Amino acid sequence: MMKYRSDIDGLRALAVLSVLVFHLNSDWLPGGFIGVDVFFVISGFLISQIIKNEVTTGRFSFLDFYKRRIRRILPPLYLVLFFSALAGFFLLLPEDFDRLFDSLVYSSAFLANRFFSKDGGYFDIASDEKPLLHIWSLSIEEQFYFIWPLVFILVFHFLSKYRKGNIDTLLAAFVACAVLLGFTYSQFYLMSAKAGDSVYFLLRLRFSELLVGALFAFLPVCTYRQACHLLQWAGVVLITCGLLLLDKHSLFPGVNALLPCLGAGLFIYGGRSEQAAGGLVMRAFQMRYVVGVGLISYSLYLWHWPVLAYLRYIYGAYVLPTSWLLGAVPAMLLVAYLSYRWVELRCKRLNVSFATAFLALFLAPALLLAAMGAGLKAIKPSLDFDPSLLSYGTDVCHGSFDKRCLRGTPDVPARVLMTGDSHAAALNSFMDEVGRSEGWQAYVVTGSSCSPVFDFTESVLPESSREPCLKLKEYVARDYQQYDAVVFTSFWSYQLGEEPERADPDYLPKLEHTLRSIASTTPVYVLSDVPELPVSPIRLELFDRLGLQVDRVSGGKAQAANARIKQVVDRIPNVHWVDLGPVAHQLAQEGRYEGRMAYFDNNHLNVYGSTSLGQLFVREGHRLLPP
C-alpha cells in the first residue's frame, strides 16, 4: 500500500485553483491553464508508483488496475455529464445541443480530446461556452492509463531478463529518454507548418508530461534534508514562473510545458523522503484547508467549467459580472464537496469485482447517457426561424472564388473590389442594395477570420481558415489595380486582438501599409464595423421563451476598434472612412429591425439585416462611392 501524501493533495489544490482562476478570467492569472499540466505530472507519478510496486511484488493485475480507475474516475464524471446534458436541453439552441450531445458521447468513450481537436470554427459556439470542453484532459489521462501499464511491464521484463544492475536506475533512464524525445517532438511539431490549435488536445504532444511524473517516481529517494527542502522550493518557483510568465498565446505545450511539469515533479520528488517533513513548503501545502481543497479538486475541476460555460452562454460575454461570480464560485465549491462526499468517496470504496465495476459504473451509465442524450435531442423543440435569418447568405464567395461573387447593378463591368473577413461577407446584401442604387457592380471576395492585408500572419487563424486566407491575400495583392475602387472592412476588434481569439500582433501597421500601397493607385473606402450585441437575437428568443430576463451591457468593443481604424484611415491620402454607425444602430436594438432578427449572432448581420442596412443607407441619402 502506497503511503498517503497530504502535500500532493496540497499541490492538487494549487493546480485546481490556478485553473479555476484562469477560467474565471484569464487576465487574472495568465498562466493558470498550466494547472492541468501539474495534474498530469501528479497522475503520472502516482500511477507509475502503483504499477511499479505491484509489478515488482508480483501483485499487478490489469483488471484490478482498471477497476480502481473506474471506481475513482467515472462516477463523478458521469454525474457531471448527466446534469450538463439536462441543463443543455433547456438552455442551449438546438444546433448547440447537437454539438453538446456529440461531445457527451465522445467524453463517455474517453475521446473528448479527439472530438475537440476537430471541433471548432469561426462560427461555432465559442470555446468558453462549450460545457464539456474541459473533459479533454481526462481523456488524455485515460488514454495514458490504457497504454502505460503495458509499456511499463514490457520494459520491466526486458530489463529484468537481459540487463544487470539496478532496475530503478534503468527504468529512470528509459523514462528520461522518453520524456526528452516527447518534449523535443512536441516543440518541433508546434513550430512546424502542420501545427494548429487542435494539437493542444492530443496525447502525442502530452504523454511526456505524464512521464515526468513517472521519472520522479523511479529516481532514488532524496536523503538530504536541505536538498529535499530546496527541491520543493524549486518546484514551487518553477510553477509560479509558469503561472506568471505564460499565457494563452504562448507556444504550448512544447518546451514551455517544462516549467509546470518539472516544477510539479521536483515538488513531488522532494517530498518523497521523510527528510522533507517540517520544511516550510511542506507545512504550507499540508495545511488543513489547502489539503481539503486538494481532496475535492477532481470534483471541483469537473463541475466548475460547465457552470461557467452555461453562465457565459446566457450572459453572452466571456467576462461575467462580479455579482454572478460571487454566486457561482461558492456554488461550485458546494457541489464539488457534495460530489466528493457522496459520490467520489463512496464509489472509490466499493468492494466489487471488475465485471461489476465495468458493467455498473461504466457500460450501463455510458449507454444510459447516450440514450438520454439522443432522446433529449429528438424531443428538443426547434425555434423554426426563416433560413435567411440564420446566415449572411450561402451563395457568397467566402473562402473560395467558385460561387456568386458579384453584387450590385447587373450587366455592368465589376469595377469595385470588396474584401475582408466574415464581417465583410456579412455585407454582401448591403453591397447589392447600394450598388444597384449607385449604378456599379462589385466583386465581393472574403475569408473566414482573414483580413487580407499584405503580409497578414495567417498562422494565427484556425487551421481551416489558413489556406483560403493565403489565396485571398494573393488575389487582393495581385489584382486590386484592375478595379476602380477597393472597399475594405473587417471585424476590427477581432483583428486588433480585442477578442479572446489570437490575432496578428502587427495587424495595425500591416493594415496601414496595405492601405497606403493600394491608395497610391486606387481609391480605398474603409467601412466601420457594425455594433456588437451583448448576446445573439437567436439566443434572446430562446431565453425569452424560458423567462430568463438578464440585464446585459455591451462592451463597446466595436466602437473603440472603429475609432482606432479611423485614426489610421484619416492620415492616408486617397483612403476614405465610411461610417455605417448611424444607420447600423437602428438594427442593433436587441438585434431586431421591424420585428425581425437583423443579426444571426452577436456581431454578424444576417441577409435580412444586411439588406435592411443597405436600404436604410440609400434611403437616408448616404453614398458609398462618389458619382
XYZ file of C-alpha atoms in Angstrom:
627
model
C 0.000 0.000 0.000
C 1.444 3.349 -1.067
C 1.759 5.878 1.750
C -0.687 8.793 1.609
C 0.947 12.153 0.998
C -1.112 15.140 2.061
C 1.358 17.509 0.356
C 0.323 16.089 -3.018
C -3.268 16.984 -2.201
C -1.938 20.447 -1.407
C -0.333 20.514 -4.852
C -3.666 19.443 -6.331
C -5.247 22.426 -4.593
C -2.735 24.774 -6.227
C -3.407 23.167 -9.612
C -7.198 23.311 -9.466
C -7.309 26.836 -8.029
C -4.958 28.001 -10.793
C -7.267 26.534 -13.424
C -10.336 27.961 -11.693
C -8.936 31.497 -11.506
C -7.787 31.309 -15.129
C -11.234 30.159 -16.230
C -12.971 32.871 -14.222
C -10.926 35.475 -16.095
C -7.700 34.661 -17.909
C -6.372 38.180 -17.246
C -6.258 37.460 -13.501
C -3.742 34.623 -13.829
C -2.446 34.407 -17.435
C -0.740 31.038 -16.983
C -3.413 29.420 -14.844
C -4.094 26.801 -17.509
C -0.843 25.040 -16.535
C -2.691 23.639 -13.538
C -3.808 20.891 -15.917
C -0.169 20.044 -16.619
C 0.510 19.833 -12.888
C -2.371 17.349 -12.671
C -0.764 15.320 -15.470
C 2.503 15.052 -13.543
C 0.717 14.063 -10.330
C -1.212 11.374 -12.189
C 1.903 10.064 -13.912
C 3.755 9.891 -10.588
C 1.026 8.118 -8.625
C 0.091 5.660 -11.370
C 3.716 4.781 -12.063
C 4.442 4.188 -8.386
C 1.393 1.937 -8.087
C 2.307 -0.070 -11.195
C 5.965 -0.385 -10.203
C 5.191 -1.507 -6.638
C 2.680 -4.088 -7.798
C 4.764 -5.409 -10.689
C 7.916 -5.781 -8.580
C 5.982 -7.699 -5.889
C 4.100 -9.823 -8.412
C 0.687 -8.402 -7.443
C -0.148 -6.411 -10.564
C -3.425 -7.223 -12.304
C -4.794 -5.310 -15.271
C -8.332 -5.998 -14.096
C -7.666 -4.648 -10.610
C -5.830 -1.655 -12.031
C -8.695 -0.655 -14.319
C -11.306 -1.471 -11.670
C -9.702 1.113 -9.386
C -9.631 3.672 -12.209
C -13.311 3.027 -12.961
C -14.353 3.443 -9.326
C -12.232 6.566 -8.867
C -12.896 8.468 -12.078
C -16.154 7.522 -13.754
C -19.000 8.039 -11.229
C -18.310 11.787 -10.672
C -17.675 12.223 -14.393
C -20.961 10.640 -15.431
C -22.824 12.704 -12.851
C -21.431 15.897 -14.429
C -22.245 14.630 -17.924
C -25.814 13.883 -16.851
C -26.507 17.327 -15.389
C -24.658 19.071 -18.245
C -26.901 17.327 -20.768
C -30.006 18.157 -18.744
C -29.055 21.831 -18.461
C -28.179 21.939 -22.147
C -31.614 20.653 -23.107
C -33.189 23.768 -21.614
C -30.519 26.417 -22.144
C -28.886 25.646 -25.498
C -30.118 26.317 -29.001
C -30.901 23.106 -30.926
C -27.718 23.191 -33.022
C -25.608 23.866 -29.919
C -27.300 20.999 -28.074
C -26.453 18.733 -31.014
C -22.773 19.573 -30.529
C -23.118 19.025 -26.795
C -24.592 15.587 -27.440
C -21.684 14.701 -29.730
C -19.164 15.849 -27.124
C -21.031 13.858 -24.444
C -20.730 10.632 -26.452
C -17.016 11.195 -27.043
C -16.480 12.099 -23.382
C -18.135 8.847 -22.296
C -15.708 6.938 -24.513
C -12.584 8.836 -23.282
C -12.187 10.518 -26.657
C -13.159 14.068 -25.799
C -9.697 15.322 -26.735
C -10.066 13.847 -30.217
C -13.502 15.413 -30.575
C -12.420 18.887 -29.525
C -9.289 18.711 -31.665
C -11.587 18.537 -34.695
C -14.457 20.639 -33.367
C -14.367 24.357 -33.807
C -14.521 27.072 -36.344
C -15.178 30.752 -36.591
C -18.941 30.462 -36.470
C -19.197 27.634 -33.966
C -20.218 28.244 -30.400
C -17.261 29.882 -28.641
C -14.816 27.634 -26.781
C -15.625 29.233 -23.423
C -19.275 28.239 -23.944
C -18.684 24.527 -24.602
C -19.850 22.807 -21.393
C -17.681 19.689 -21.752
C -14.521 21.174 -23.239
C -12.534 20.517 -20.053
C -13.065 16.740 -20.341
C -10.257 16.668 -22.927
C -7.685 16.414 -20.116
C -9.436 13.427 -18.528
C -9.407 11.710 -21.909
C -5.643 12.272 -22.121
C -5.171 10.617 -18.739
C -7.453 7.682 -19.543
C -5.671 7.042 -22.830
C -2.351 7.140 -20.992
C -3.690 4.620 -18.452
C -4.526 2.212 -21.278
C -1.032 2.394 -22.770
C 1.438 2.977 -19.933
C 0.897 -0.193 -17.817
C 1.550 -2.429 -20.816
C 4.627 -0.441 -21.880
C 5.968 -0.479 -18.322
C 5.544 -4.244 -17.929
C 7.236 -4.956 -21.261
C 10.181 -2.673 -20.433
C 10.437 -4.017 -16.879
C 10.556 -7.649 -18.001
C 13.043 -6.841 -20.740
C 15.363 -5.065 -18.298
C 14.971 -7.808 -15.702
C 15.822 -10.542 -18.189
C 18.558 -9.025 -20.331
C 20.193 -6.331 -18.209
C 22.085 -6.416 -14.953
C 22.099 -3.607 -12.462
C 19.618 -1.510 -10.561
C 16.225 -1.816 -12.274
C 15.049 1.526 -10.885
C 18.028 3.302 -12.440
C 17.429 1.653 -15.800
C 13.709 2.460 -15.649
C 14.507 6.075 -14.827
C 16.947 6.233 -17.764
C 14.343 4.765 -20.116
C 11.663 7.231 -18.974
C 14.108 10.159 -19.115
C 14.827 9.339 -22.769
C 11.088 9.114 -23.467
C 10.497 12.476 -21.771
C 13.295 14.100 -23.761
C 12.001 12.687 -27.045
C 8.422 13.658 -26.186
C 9.175 17.290 -25.415
C 11.504 17.581 -28.412
C 8.844 16.182 -30.721
C 6.218 18.460 -29.194
C 8.346 21.580 -29.627
C 9.342 20.882 -33.229
C 5.793 19.890 -34.164
C 4.402 23.112 -32.711
C 6.951 25.090 -34.712
C 6.117 23.274 -37.954
C 3.589 24.278 -40.579
C 1.413 21.314 -39.576
C 0.705 22.668 -36.123
C -2.700 24.130 -35.378
C -4.941 24.827 -32.443
C -6.073 21.192 -32.395
C -2.697 19.770 -31.270
C -3.211 21.268 -27.815
C -5.593 18.367 -27.109
C -3.558 15.460 -28.454
C -1.941 12.677 -26.417
C 1.161 12.508 -28.597
C 2.082 16.042 -27.513
C 1.130 15.394 -23.886
C 2.346 11.912 -22.929
C 5.765 13.255 -21.942
C 4.126 15.396 -19.251
C 2.701 12.347 -17.515
C 6.039 10.600 -17.930
C 7.714 13.418 -15.996
C 5.757 12.124 -13.023
C 6.896 8.589 -13.791
C 10.520 9.765 -13.943
C 10.379 11.230 -10.432
C 8.708 8.056 -9.195
C 11.666 5.936 -10.361
C 14.574 8.155 -9.238
C 16.333 7.242 -5.971
C 14.815 8.938 -2.939
C 16.496 12.138 -1.779
C 18.315 11.526 1.515
C 19.478 15.024 2.481
C 17.081 17.206 4.430
C 18.176 20.558 2.993
C 18.222 19.162 -0.546
C 14.635 17.938 -0.157
C 13.540 21.376 1.038
C 15.396 23.091 -1.839
C 13.820 20.751 -4.378
C 10.345 21.610 -3.149
C 11.162 25.321 -3.173
C 12.495 24.975 -6.740
C 9.309 23.205 -7.752
C 7.101 25.983 -6.376
C 9.250 28.643 -8.071
C 9.034 26.909 -11.461
C 5.259 26.505 -11.210
C 4.917 30.150 -10.164
C 7.030 31.235 -13.141
C 4.724 29.281 -15.424
C 1.641 30.881 -13.879
C 3.009 34.403 -14.315
C 5.120 34.223 -17.481
C 2.997 32.025 -19.760
C -0.350 32.970 -21.263
C -2.857 31.613 -23.748
C -0.762 32.909 -26.661
C 2.410 31.060 -25.578
C 3.643 28.203 -27.732
C 2.250 25.304 -25.759
C 2.733 22.564 -24.688
C 6.273 22.114 -26.083
C 9.257 23.306 -24.089
C 7.131 25.843 -22.213
C 5.322 22.951 -20.525
C 8.585 22.051 -18.770
C 8.027 24.910 -16.314
C 4.948 23.403 -14.631
C 5.958 19.803 -15.284
C 9.461 19.998 -13.835
C 8.117 22.206 -11.068
C 5.487 19.643 -10.092
C 7.997 16.814 -10.468
C 10.599 18.467 -8.231
C 7.979 19.276 -5.619
C 6.729 15.677 -5.536
C 10.255 14.237 -5.602
C 11.451 16.456 -2.758
C 8.541 15.270 -0.643
C 9.171 11.558 -1.240
C 11.674 11.429 1.617
C 10.860 11.589 5.297
C 13.603 14.237 5.389
C 11.207 16.720 3.788
C 8.963 16.772 6.854
C 8.889 20.078 8.678
C 10.049 22.189 5.754
C 8.267 25.492 5.157
C 6.914 24.418 1.752
C 5.780 21.062 3.085
C 3.989 22.677 6.022
C 2.262 25.201 3.755
C 0.963 22.519 1.411
C -0.135 20.318 4.301
C -2.355 22.972 5.859
C -5.804 21.623 6.620
C -7.819 23.833 4.272
C -5.276 23.541 1.462
C -5.451 19.741 1.673
C -9.237 19.988 1.847
C -9.358 21.812 -1.483
C -6.998 19.207 -2.907
C -9.297 16.389 -1.804
C -12.236 17.875 -3.739
C -10.030 19.027 -6.647
C -11.247 16.354 -9.065
C -14.906 17.113 -8.434
C -14.218 20.853 -8.482
C -12.449 20.532 -11.820
C -15.382 18.556 -13.233
C -18.084 20.958 -12.060
C -16.549 24.397 -12.408
C -16.356 24.531 -16.186
C -19.957 23.589 -17.090
C -21.191 26.169 -14.574
C -19.062 28.898 -16.170
C -19.863 27.772 -19.720
C -23.616 27.959 -19.189
C -23.386 31.311 -17.400
C -21.374 32.716 -20.317
C -23.840 31.243 -22.784
C -26.686 33.058 -21.017
C -24.848 36.327 -20.452
C -23.263 36.365 -23.893
C -19.779 37.501 -22.888
C -16.575 35.975 -21.588
C -16.205 38.434 -18.714
C -19.072 37.739 -16.332
C -20.445 40.320 -13.867
C -18.866 40.228 -10.420
C -22.245 39.520 -8.857
C -22.602 36.396 -10.998
C -19.151 35.140 -9.998
C -19.818 35.799 -6.314
C -22.737 33.414 -6.593
C -21.120 30.921 -8.949
C -17.871 30.224 -7.075
C -19.475 29.211 -3.743
C -21.971 27.099 -5.706
C -19.107 25.302 -7.471
C -17.337 24.620 -4.177
C -20.525 23.328 -2.558
C -21.489 20.996 -5.379
C -17.874 19.803 -5.635
C -17.850 18.955 -1.937
C -21.173 17.130 -2.179
C -19.964 15.244 -5.258
C -16.758 14.270 -3.451
C -18.515 13.305 -0.221
C -21.456 11.334 -1.600
C -20.225 10.035 -4.971
C -16.453 10.064 -5.291
C -15.627 8.695 -1.832
C -18.392 6.104 -1.735
C -17.712 4.688 -5.190
C -13.943 4.626 -4.609
C -14.505 2.358 -1.605
C -16.875 -0.069 -3.316
C -15.732 -3.661 -2.908
C -16.843 -5.092 -6.254
C -15.354 -7.234 -8.974
C -14.011 -5.843 -12.224
C -17.018 -7.188 -14.121
C -19.443 -5.477 -11.762
C -17.495 -2.202 -11.881
C -17.266 -2.359 -15.674
C -20.972 -3.041 -16.152
C -22.451 -0.931 -13.353
C -20.070 2.039 -13.286
C -19.003 2.287 -16.923
C -21.041 0.490 -19.557
C -24.550 0.982 -18.149
C -24.118 4.703 -17.312
C -22.443 5.373 -20.681
C -25.299 3.695 -22.580
C -27.919 5.436 -20.450
C -26.262 8.800 -21.060
C -26.155 8.201 -24.810
C -29.802 7.111 -24.805
C -30.848 10.082 -22.685
C -28.936 12.499 -24.910
C -30.433 11.030 -28.053
C -33.902 11.205 -26.526
C -33.483 14.817 -25.453
C -32.108 15.662 -28.880
C -35.174 14.093 -30.534
C -37.718 15.968 -28.415
C -35.930 19.330 -28.156
C -38.215 21.861 -29.846
C -36.927 23.799 -32.821
C -37.186 27.582 -32.913
C -38.197 27.425 -36.606
C -36.526 30.547 -37.958
C -36.528 31.602 -41.590
C -33.179 30.279 -43.001
C -32.365 33.762 -44.324
C -32.226 34.956 -40.721
C -29.562 32.409 -39.750
C -26.659 33.355 -42.028
C -25.245 36.103 -44.199
C -26.029 34.001 -47.261
C -24.873 30.715 -48.699
C -24.206 31.757 -52.287
C -21.270 34.023 -51.468
C -17.552 33.868 -52.196
C -16.366 33.323 -48.649
C -13.247 31.192 -48.516
C -13.500 30.366 -52.218
C -13.980 32.007 -55.591
C -16.442 29.493 -57.036
C -19.820 30.919 -56.020
C -21.716 34.087 -56.888
C -19.204 36.839 -56.218
C -20.923 39.758 -57.993
C -23.161 42.240 -56.187
C -24.854 45.444 -57.337
C -26.107 46.568 -60.728
C -26.146 43.634 -63.153
C -24.913 43.855 -66.764
C -22.146 46.365 -65.988
C -18.480 45.528 -65.519
C -17.382 44.790 -61.968
C -15.237 47.820 -61.269
C -15.308 47.634 -57.448
C -13.477 45.105 -55.263
C -14.949 44.413 -51.820
C -12.883 42.292 -49.440
C -12.273 41.470 -45.787
C -13.164 38.800 -43.256
C -16.580 37.426 -42.263
C -17.862 40.898 -41.374
C -17.245 41.881 -44.973
C -19.013 38.687 -46.084
C -21.987 39.729 -43.948
C -22.277 42.883 -46.101
C -22.871 41.020 -49.372
C -26.544 42.053 -49.416
C -25.635 45.594 -48.328
C -23.295 45.897 -51.317
C -26.041 44.536 -53.573
C -28.545 47.182 -52.438
C -26.090 50.094 -52.526
C -24.527 49.010 -55.834
C -27.931 48.851 -57.518
C -28.733 52.336 -56.230
C -25.394 53.880 -57.198
C -25.073 52.058 -60.520
C -21.961 49.917 -60.019
C -21.172 46.234 -59.579
C -18.736 44.842 -57.015
C -16.695 41.666 -56.895
C -17.044 40.540 -53.255
C -14.485 38.001 -52.014
C -13.849 37.326 -48.340
C -12.283 34.781 -45.980
C -13.194 33.469 -42.556
C -11.222 35.381 -39.880
C -9.000 36.709 -42.668
C -8.445 40.398 -43.153
C -6.318 40.220 -46.322
C -3.747 42.876 -45.535
C -0.335 42.379 -47.100
C 1.884 40.002 -45.076
C -1.025 39.021 -42.821
C 0.095 36.211 -40.499
C -2.498 33.547 -41.233
C -0.828 31.090 -38.838
C -2.799 32.781 -36.024
C -6.054 31.674 -37.654
C -7.925 28.397 -37.155
C -6.471 25.701 -39.411
C -9.483 25.638 -41.737
C -9.042 29.358 -42.468
C -5.350 29.431 -43.323
C -5.225 28.214 -46.917
C -8.308 30.229 -48.011
C -6.772 33.289 -46.365
C -3.500 32.797 -48.223
C -5.342 32.587 -51.549
C -7.421 35.665 -50.742
C -4.312 37.663 -49.804
C -2.630 36.657 -53.038
C -5.650 37.676 -55.103
C -6.033 41.092 -53.477
C -2.310 41.883 -53.730
C -2.153 40.752 -57.355
C -5.402 42.102 -58.834
C -6.570 45.181 -56.914
C -5.231 47.517 -59.629
C -7.737 46.224 -62.181
C -10.557 47.833 -60.163
C -11.617 51.484 -59.960
C -12.160 51.300 -56.195
C -11.465 48.945 -53.296
C -13.907 48.603 -50.380
C -12.350 47.154 -47.238
C -13.827 46.182 -43.906
C -13.314 43.586 -41.186
C -14.207 42.512 -37.679
C -11.946 45.275 -36.410
C -11.965 44.365 -32.712
C -11.033 40.769 -33.597
C -8.221 41.816 -35.920
C -6.869 44.250 -33.315
C -6.647 41.485 -30.731
C -9.512 42.670 -28.536
C -11.350 39.334 -28.743
C -10.360 36.119 -26.907
C -9.026 34.529 -30.101
C -5.485 35.000 -31.374
C -4.746 37.876 -33.740
C -1.835 39.100 -35.827
C 0.138 41.222 -33.313
C 1.303 43.560 -36.105
C -2.085 43.930 -37.746
C -2.399 47.725 -37.448
C 0.915 48.649 -39.130
C 0.271 45.999 -41.793
C -3.171 47.476 -42.429
C -1.697 50.955 -42.801
C 0.957 49.677 -45.209
C -1.702 47.866 -47.255
C -3.997 50.899 -47.456
C -1.118 53.179 -48.469
C 0.031 50.738 -51.147
C -3.422 50.312 -52.675
C -4.305 54.016 -52.376
C -1.241 55.005 -54.382
C -3.108 53.824 -57.498
C -6.699 53.082 -56.437
C -9.093 54.868 -54.056
C -9.959 52.858 -50.953
C -13.170 53.049 -48.917
C -12.909 51.601 -45.413
C -16.194 50.728 -43.719
C -16.782 50.924 -39.989
C -17.854 47.727 -38.260
C -21.454 47.271 -37.173
C -22.259 47.454 -33.429
C -21.902 44.245 -31.467
C -24.775 42.875 -29.376
C -24.487 41.556 -25.805
C -25.970 38.252 -26.993
C -27.331 36.959 -30.302
C -31.032 37.590 -31.026
C -31.485 33.845 -31.604
C -30.488 33.161 -28.016
C -32.636 36.060 -26.859
C -35.611 34.364 -28.468
C -34.877 31.143 -26.578
C -34.249 32.936 -23.278
C -37.462 34.941 -23.680
C -39.387 31.692 -24.034
C -37.702 30.400 -20.859
C -38.461 33.600 -18.966
C -34.752 34.408 -18.491
C -34.590 38.184 -18.280
C -30.971 39.280 -17.940
C -29.528 42.792 -17.914
C -26.575 42.801 -20.269
C -24.081 45.516 -21.095
C -22.388 45.694 -24.471
C -18.659 46.058 -24.186
C -18.439 48.750 -26.844
C -15.509 46.959 -28.464
C -16.762 47.672 -31.981
C -16.963 51.403 -31.312
C -13.492 51.514 -29.765
C -11.997 49.470 -32.620
C -13.686 51.695 -35.221
C -12.046 54.731 -33.629
C -8.583 53.154 -33.864
C -9.054 52.187 -37.514
C -10.402 55.661 -38.380
C -7.240 57.238 -36.954
C -5.200 55.226 -39.449
C -7.538 55.964 -42.356
C -7.610 59.711 -41.720
C -3.851 60.077 -42.187
C -3.621 58.284 -45.554
C -4.379 60.194 -48.787
C -6.951 58.622 -51.127
C -8.369 56.436 -48.306
C -11.877 57.321 -47.146
C -13.723 56.400 -43.942
C -17.361 55.359 -44.336
C -19.206 55.365 -41.016
C -22.089 52.905 -41.043
C -22.788 53.503 -37.345
C -25.701 55.978 -37.528
C -27.579 53.626 -39.848
C -26.462 50.339 -38.295
C -27.540 51.377 -34.782
C -31.138 51.149 -35.973
C -30.598 47.385 -36.343
C -28.816 46.911 -33.022
C -31.787 47.144 -30.671
C -31.613 43.545 -29.435
C -30.524 42.680 -32.982
C -34.002 43.236 -34.417
C -35.367 45.561 -37.076
C -39.096 45.982 -37.651
C -39.773 42.892 -35.553
C -37.362 40.561 -37.385
C -33.853 39.429 -36.471
C -31.204 41.510 -38.209
C -28.217 39.612 -36.715
C -27.616 35.852 -36.575
C -25.103 36.080 -33.727
C -23.858 38.936 -31.599
C -21.698 40.546 -34.296
C -22.755 39.329 -37.779
C -25.650 40.736 -39.767
C -27.855 38.162 -41.466
C -29.182 38.501 -45.024
C -32.232 40.451 -43.848
C -30.147 42.764 -41.654
C -27.590 43.381 -44.384
C -30.319 44.113 -46.919
C -32.078 46.445 -44.482
C -28.802 48.229 -43.754
C -28.326 48.854 -47.485
C -31.878 50.116 -47.937
C -31.625 52.449 -44.936
C -28.210 53.681 -46.120
C -29.686 54.629 -49.501
C -32.968 55.978 -48.082
C -31.165 58.359 -45.731
C -29.173 59.838 -48.606
C -25.750 58.332 -47.939
C -23.343 57.321 -50.689
C -20.640 54.655 -50.531
C -18.769 55.704 -53.686
C -18.755 59.138 -55.350
C -20.769 59.559 -58.577
